[in-house]
Amino acid sequence: MMCAVIAALAFSIWAAVYGDSHYRFYKKEYQKYEVTEDLDMNIDHVMYVTEHMMNYLIGKEEKLSVVTTVEGKEQDFFNERDRLHMRDVRNLFLGGIKVGGVCLIVAAAILTMFKKREKDWKRLFCRAYSIALGVWLVIGVLLGIAFSIDFTTCFTIFHKLFFTNNLWIFNPETDYMIRMLPEGFFSDMVIRISEVFGAVLVVIWIVLFVIKKYYKKPEES
């Protein structure tokens, strides 16, 4: 049931990124990495920029442009390179969510088919999910080891795989966004997504186990 796991991954990414409408995780990260000092901004202004940026990523705002005070000057926080890269990020993010939605529909269709065609559908579906879970567990462990050994290299490989340009390479001297979102922020976000993903997978497995053990058709009661 790879489709179910992929749908769970898409949901986990969404939950980790947008699960808190007040973006407290982001604020904590900004304080951890002293972002306000690097940008010479107060935290309220940084959170104001964050809110608009996050709205842009899910299509609530058409243009990524936020005028605020940075380094003592009132100016647009984002430059043209930021906007071009974030357009790519938005397309990737929304595309991933759509893929997750399609996978969820496919998983539901397969479950329905199992229920109609297989008398022992509960065991078969649970077994299929357990196999998929095992595969993803191996992948997760390998990726976890790789990221813990050299996050920078893994992060670079990710960008080269999913982006067809070099707009993701920023200069801290001229690009404020990379100062607001340092590499450590993304490392912590990967951990956050992994934790949510792991929890979601366990919850799904528990639900399937309970269904397998206790659910009976009316005629079986």
Short mmCIF file of C-alpha atoms in Angstrom, two decimals:
data_model
loop_
_atom_site.label_atom_id
_atom_site.label_comp_id
_atom_site.label_asym_id
_atom_site.label_seq_id
_atom_site.Cartn_x
_atom_site.Cartn_y
_atom_site.Cartn_z
CA MET A 1 0.00 0.00 0.00
CA MET A 2 2.60 2.48 -1.12
CA CYS A 3 -0.19 4.91 -2.07
CA ALA A 4 -1.40 5.08 1.53
CA VAL A 5 2.12 5.79 2.78
CA ILE A 6 2.73 8.48 0.14
CA ALA A 7 -0.58 10.10 1.08
CA ALA A 8 0.51 10.00 4.72
CA LEU A 9 3.81 11.65 3.79
CA ALA A 10 2.03 14.46 1.93
CA PHE A 11 -0.28 15.01 4.89
CA SER A 12 2.68 14.98 7.30
CA ILE A 13 4.53 17.63 5.30
CA TRP A 14 1.42 19.80 5.23
CA ALA A 15 0.84 19.32 8.97
CA ALA A 16 4.46 20.07 9.87
CA VAL A 17 4.60 23.19 7.71
CA TYR A 18 1.08 24.57 8.24
CA GLY A 19 -0.20 22.76 11.32
CA ASP A 20 0.17 25.84 13.49
CA SER A 21 -1.49 28.95 12.04
CA HIS A 22 0.55 31.12 14.40
CA TYR A 23 3.83 29.63 13.14
CA ARG A 24 5.24 29.16 16.64
CA PHE A 25 7.75 26.61 15.36
CA TYR A 26 9.11 29.23 12.96
CA LYS A 27 9.35 31.84 15.69
CA LYS A 28 11.23 29.40 17.91
CA GLU A 29 13.64 28.65 15.06
CA TYR A 30 14.22 32.34 14.36
CA GLN A 31 15.14 32.84 17.99
CA LYS A 32 17.33 29.74 18.01
CA TYR A 33 19.36 30.90 15.01
CA GLU A 34 19.34 34.59 15.97
CA VAL A 35 17.68 35.57 12.72
CA THR A 36 16.57 38.96 13.99
CA GLU A 37 20.16 39.93 14.71
CA ASP A 38 21.30 38.82 11.25
CA LEU A 39 18.55 40.85 9.59
CA ASP A 40 18.48 43.76 12.04
CA MET A 41 14.71 43.28 12.33
CA ASN A 42 12.38 42.81 15.28
CA ILE A 43 10.61 39.48 15.62
CA ASP A 44 7.17 40.93 14.82
CA HIS A 45 8.38 42.10 11.43
CA VAL A 46 9.99 38.73 10.73
CA MET A 47 6.76 36.94 11.60
CA TYR A 48 4.85 39.38 9.36
CA VAL A 49 7.12 38.42 6.47
CA THR A 50 6.72 34.75 7.34
CA GLU A 51 2.93 34.93 7.27
CA HIS A 52 2.90 36.46 3.79
CA MET A 53 5.50 34.00 2.54
CA MET A 54 3.51 31.04 3.78
CA ASN A 55 0.30 32.43 2.26
CA TYR A 56 2.11 32.74 -1.05
CA LEU A 57 3.29 29.12 -0.94
CA ILE A 58 -0.29 27.82 -0.83
CA GLY A 59 -1.61 30.25 -3.42
CA LYS A 60 -3.36 32.70 -1.11
CA GLU A 61 -1.22 35.55 -2.46
CA GLU A 62 -0.28 36.02 -6.09
CA LYS A 63 2.97 37.92 -5.62
CA LEU A 64 5.71 37.47 -3.06
CA SER A 65 6.33 41.05 -2.00
CA VAL A 66 6.49 42.34 1.57
CA VAL A 67 7.63 45.87 2.37
CA THR A 68 9.12 46.04 5.84
CA THR A 69 12.09 47.44 7.75
CA VAL A 70 15.29 45.49 7.14
CA GLU A 71 18.73 46.69 8.24
CA GLY A 72 17.20 50.02 9.21
CA LYS A 73 15.65 50.64 5.78
CA GLU A 74 12.07 50.26 4.59
CA GLN A 75 12.21 48.01 1.55
CA ASP A 76 10.85 44.86 -0.06
CA PHE A 77 12.13 41.90 1.92
CA PHE A 78 12.20 39.69 -1.18
CA ASN A 79 14.24 40.32 -4.30
CA GLU A 80 13.63 38.93 -7.78
CA ARG A 81 15.78 35.84 -7.21
CA ASP A 82 13.79 35.05 -4.08
CA ARG A 83 10.54 35.36 -6.02
CA LEU A 84 11.68 33.12 -8.85
CA HIS A 85 12.89 30.39 -6.51
CA MET A 86 9.82 30.56 -4.30
CA ARG A 87 7.64 30.21 -7.39
CA ASP A 88 9.41 26.91 -8.04
CA VAL A 89 9.00 25.93 -4.39
CA ARG A 90 5.28 26.71 -4.51
CA ASN A 91 4.83 24.58 -7.63
CA LEU A 92 6.72 21.71 -6.00
CA PHE A 93 4.82 21.98 -2.72
CA LEU A 94 1.35 22.21 -4.26
CA GLY A 95 2.25 19.47 -6.73
CA GLY A 96 3.28 17.21 -3.87
CA ILE A 97 0.01 17.84 -2.06
CA LYS A 98 -1.93 16.97 -5.23
CA VAL A 99 0.04 13.74 -5.60
CA GLY A 100 -0.80 12.92 -1.99
CA GLY A 101 -4.49 13.51 -2.68
CA VAL A 102 -4.43 11.25 -5.73
CA CYS A 103 -2.64 8.54 -3.74
CA LEU A 104 -5.26 8.79 -1.00
CA ILE A 105 -8.04 8.27 -3.55
CA VAL A 106 -6.18 5.31 -5.07
CA ALA A 107 -5.64 3.76 -1.62
CA ALA A 108 -9.34 4.17 -0.81
CA ALA A 109 -10.27 2.57 -4.15
CA ILE A 110 -7.96 -0.38 -3.48
CA LEU A 111 -9.44 -0.82 -0.01
CA THR A 112 -12.95 -0.81 -1.49
CA MET A 113 -11.89 -3.39 -4.08
CA PHE A 114 -10.39 -5.60 -1.38
CA LYS A 115 -13.60 -5.45 0.64
CA LYS A 116 -15.71 -6.48 -2.34
CA ARG A 117 -13.49 -9.20 -3.79
CA GLU A 118 -11.60 -10.67 -0.87
CA LYS A 119 -13.22 -12.38 2.12
CA ASP A 120 -10.03 -11.94 4.09
CA TRP A 121 -9.55 -8.30 3.01
CA LYS A 122 -8.67 -7.09 6.50
CA ARG A 123 -5.65 -9.38 6.79
CA LEU A 124 -4.54 -8.77 3.21
CA PHE A 125 -4.82 -5.00 3.47
CA CYS A 126 -3.06 -4.93 6.83
CA ARG A 127 -0.30 -7.14 5.46
CA ALA A 128 0.13 -4.97 2.35
CA TYR A 129 0.36 -1.84 4.50
CA SER A 130 2.83 -3.50 6.85
CA ILE A 131 5.07 -4.40 3.90
CA ALA A 132 4.90 -0.83 2.58
CA LEU A 133 5.61 0.44 6.08
CA GLY A 134 8.67 -1.79 6.30
CA VAL A 135 10.00 -0.53 2.97
CA TRP A 136 9.56 3.08 4.03
CA LEU A 137 11.14 2.32 7.39
CA VAL A 138 14.28 1.09 5.65
CA ILE A 139 14.27 4.15 3.36
CA GLY A 140 13.73 6.43 6.34
CA VAL A 141 16.59 4.90 8.33
CA LEU A 142 18.98 5.18 5.38
CA LEU A 143 17.98 8.79 4.73
CA GLY A 144 18.21 9.58 8.43
CA ILE A 145 21.75 8.24 8.58
CA ALA A 146 22.73 10.16 5.45
CA PHE A 147 21.23 13.44 6.69
CA SER A 148 22.81 13.07 10.13
CA ILE A 149 26.24 12.46 8.59
CA ASP A 150 26.16 15.33 6.09
CA PHE A 151 22.96 17.37 5.93
CA THR A 152 24.47 19.97 3.60
CA THR A 153 25.33 17.45 0.89
CA CYS A 154 21.92 15.75 1.16
CA PHE A 155 20.16 19.12 1.01
CA THR A 156 22.16 20.03 -2.08
CA ILE A 157 21.30 16.72 -3.76
CA PHE A 158 17.62 17.32 -2.99
CA HIS A 159 17.73 20.70 -4.75
CA LYS A 160 19.54 19.29 -7.75
CA LEU A 161 16.95 16.52 -8.07
CA PHE A 162 13.84 18.68 -7.75
CA PHE A 163 14.90 21.99 -9.30
CA THR A 164 16.06 22.54 -12.87
CA ASN A 165 17.96 25.77 -12.15
CA ASN A 166 20.40 27.21 -9.63
CA LEU A 167 18.04 29.82 -8.20
CA TRP A 168 18.21 28.00 -4.87
CA ILE A 169 21.82 29.16 -4.41
CA PHE A 170 21.67 32.39 -2.43
CA ASN A 171 24.11 35.06 -1.32
CA PRO A 172 23.59 36.07 2.34
CA GLU A 173 24.96 39.51 1.54
CA THR A 174 22.16 40.36 -0.90
CA ASP A 175 19.41 37.79 -0.25
CA TYR A 176 17.59 38.35 3.02
CA MET A 177 15.53 35.17 2.71
CA ILE A 178 18.52 32.89 3.25
CA ARG A 179 19.31 34.79 6.44
CA MET A 180 15.76 34.27 7.65
CA LEU A 181 15.83 30.59 6.68
CA PRO A 182 19.33 29.26 7.42
CA GLU A 183 20.30 25.67 6.79
CA GLY A 184 19.71 24.77 10.44
CA PHE A 185 16.06 25.74 10.06
CA PHE A 186 15.60 23.19 7.27
CA SER A 187 17.45 20.53 9.23
CA ASP A 188 15.04 21.02 12.12
CA MET A 189 12.07 21.06 9.74
CA VAL A 190 13.13 17.69 8.29
CA ILE A 191 13.19 16.28 11.83
CA ARG A 192 9.75 17.79 12.51
CA ILE A 193 8.29 16.28 9.33
CA SER A 194 9.87 12.91 10.14
CA GLU A 195 8.32 12.92 13.62
CA VAL A 196 4.85 13.76 12.27
CA PHE A 197 5.23 11.20 9.47
CA GLY A 198 6.26 8.48 11.89
CA ALA A 199 3.33 9.25 14.18
CA VAL A 200 0.85 9.21 11.28
CA LEU A 201 2.16 5.85 10.03
CA VAL A 202 1.86 4.33 13.50
CA VAL A 203 -1.70 5.66 13.92
CA ILE A 204 -2.71 4.18 10.54
CA TRP A 205 -1.18 0.82 11.49
CA ILE A 206 -3.02 0.81 14.83
CA VAL A 207 -6.33 1.63 13.11
CA LEU A 208 -5.80 -1.20 10.60
CA PHE A 209 -4.86 -3.59 13.39
CA VAL A 210 -8.00 -2.72 15.36
CA ILE A 211 -10.14 -3.14 12.23
CA LYS A 212 -8.50 -6.49 11.50
CA LYS A 213 -9.05 -7.76 15.02
CA TYR A 214 -12.44 -6.38 15.96
CA TYR A 215 -14.38 -5.40 12.82
CA LYS A 216 -16.94 -7.91 11.64
CA LYS A 217 -19.61 -7.74 8.99
CA PRO A 218 -23.17 -7.85 10.32
CA GLU A 219 -23.62 -11.45 9.10
CA GLU A 220 -20.45 -12.45 10.95
CA SER A 221 -21.67 -11.08 14.29
#
